[in-house]
Short mmCIF file of C-alpha atoms in Angstrom, two decimals:
data_model
loop_
_atom_site.label_atom_id
_atom_site.label_comp_id
_atom_site.label_asym_id
_atom_site.label_seq_id
_atom_site.Cartn_x
_atom_site.Cartn_y
_atom_site.Cartn_z
CA UNK A 1 0.00 0.00 0.00
CA UNK A 2 1.54 3.30 -1.07
CA UNK A 3 -0.17 6.64 -0.59
CA UNK A 4 0.53 9.47 -3.06
CA UNK A 5 -0.19 13.12 -2.52
CA UNK A 6 0.22 15.50 -5.47
CA UNK A 7 2.27 12.91 -7.36
CA UNK A 8 4.69 12.24 -4.50
CA UNK A 9 4.71 9.15 -2.29
CA UNK A 10 3.74 10.34 1.17
CA UNK A 11 3.89 7.00 3.03
CA UNK A 12 3.76 3.27 2.48
CA UNK A 13 3.05 0.12 4.42
CA UNK A 14 2.81 -3.57 3.83
CA UNK A 15 -0.79 -4.69 3.68
CA UNK A 16 -1.02 -8.38 4.41
CA UNK A 17 -4.67 -8.67 5.41
CA UNK A 18 -7.66 -9.32 3.19
CA UNK A 19 -9.29 -6.36 1.50
CA UNK A 20 -11.25 -4.21 3.93
CA UNK A 21 -11.29 -3.95 7.70
CA UNK A 22 -13.96 -6.54 8.30
CA UNK A 23 -12.70 -9.91 9.60
CA UNK A 24 -14.47 -11.71 6.75
CA UNK A 25 -13.59 -9.00 4.17
CA UNK A 26 -17.23 -8.54 3.27
CA UNK A 27 -17.20 -4.76 3.54
CA UNK A 28 -15.07 -1.91 2.32
CA UNK A 29 -15.31 1.16 4.53
CA UNK A 30 -14.98 4.64 3.11
CA UNK A 31 -14.71 7.47 5.63
CA UNK A 32 -14.64 5.14 8.65
CA UNK A 33 -12.84 2.08 9.88
CA UNK A 34 -14.74 -1.04 10.78
CA UNK A 35 -14.74 0.05 14.44
CA UNK A 36 -17.04 2.95 13.43
CA UNK A 37 -15.08 5.14 15.83
CA UNK A 38 -12.21 6.42 13.74
CA UNK A 39 -13.64 8.49 10.93
CA UNK A 40 -12.45 10.70 8.11
CA UNK A 41 -12.73 14.42 8.77
CA UNK A 42 -12.60 16.44 5.59
CA UNK A 43 -13.96 16.36 2.05
CA UNK A 44 -13.64 13.85 -0.71
CA UNK A 45 -14.12 15.16 -4.19
CA UNK A 46 -13.45 12.01 -6.12
CA UNK A 47 -12.68 8.41 -5.22
CA UNK A 48 -11.19 5.97 -7.70
CA UNK A 49 -11.11 2.24 -6.93
CA UNK A 50 -9.30 -0.30 -9.05
CA UNK A 51 -9.39 -4.07 -8.81
CA UNK A 52 -5.64 -4.45 -9.39
CA UNK A 53 -2.40 -2.65 -8.65
CA UNK A 54 -1.53 0.17 -11.00
CA UNK A 55 1.84 0.49 -12.70
CA UNK A 56 3.73 3.71 -12.01
CA UNK A 57 2.95 4.87 -15.55
CA UNK A 58 -0.79 4.22 -15.12
CA UNK A 59 -0.79 5.96 -11.72
CA UNK A 60 1.00 8.97 -13.17
CA UNK A 61 -1.44 9.15 -16.05
CA UNK A 62 -4.36 9.20 -13.59
CA UNK A 63 -2.61 11.79 -11.42
CA UNK A 64 -2.03 13.93 -14.48
CA UNK A 65 -5.60 13.59 -15.68
CA UNK A 66 -7.04 14.52 -12.26
CA UNK A 67 -4.58 17.38 -11.74
CA UNK A 68 -5.53 18.94 -15.07
CA UNK A 69 -9.24 18.18 -14.58
CA UNK A 70 -9.31 20.03 -11.25
CA UNK A 71 -6.80 22.75 -12.17
CA UNK A 72 -4.19 21.48 -9.74
CA UNK A 73 -1.36 20.65 -12.13
CA UNK A 74 0.93 23.19 -10.48
CA UNK A 75 0.85 20.96 -7.36
CA UNK A 76 2.51 18.11 -9.24
CA UNK A 77 6.30 17.84 -8.88
CA UNK A 78 8.05 19.55 -11.80
CA UNK A 79 9.55 16.17 -12.70
CA UNK A 80 6.07 14.62 -13.13
CA UNK A 81 5.50 13.52 -16.74
CA UNK A 82 2.20 15.46 -16.89
CA UNK A 83 3.30 18.60 -15.10
CA UNK A 84 3.40 20.60 -18.36
CA UNK A 85 0.53 18.98 -20.24
CA UNK A 86 -2.50 16.75 -19.72
CA UNK A 87 -2.29 13.07 -20.69
#
């Protein structure tokens, strides 16, 4: 599991459990953990879910698309392949 923020890896961890927080992996929680105590505070504008891992090239293409869609391309690192133009 690797988390990216504005095209830069912000943290990573090894995820060895089944998908989701539920012991039987029947549920996927968005905005809350299975304990229903720890919750997300903020806003989500868009959520993308894929059924497989993305290659770095695919991830960068999605980052570039979203950055240009929302007018946030200046937040991408200058070394990002889509910093200067949309995919």
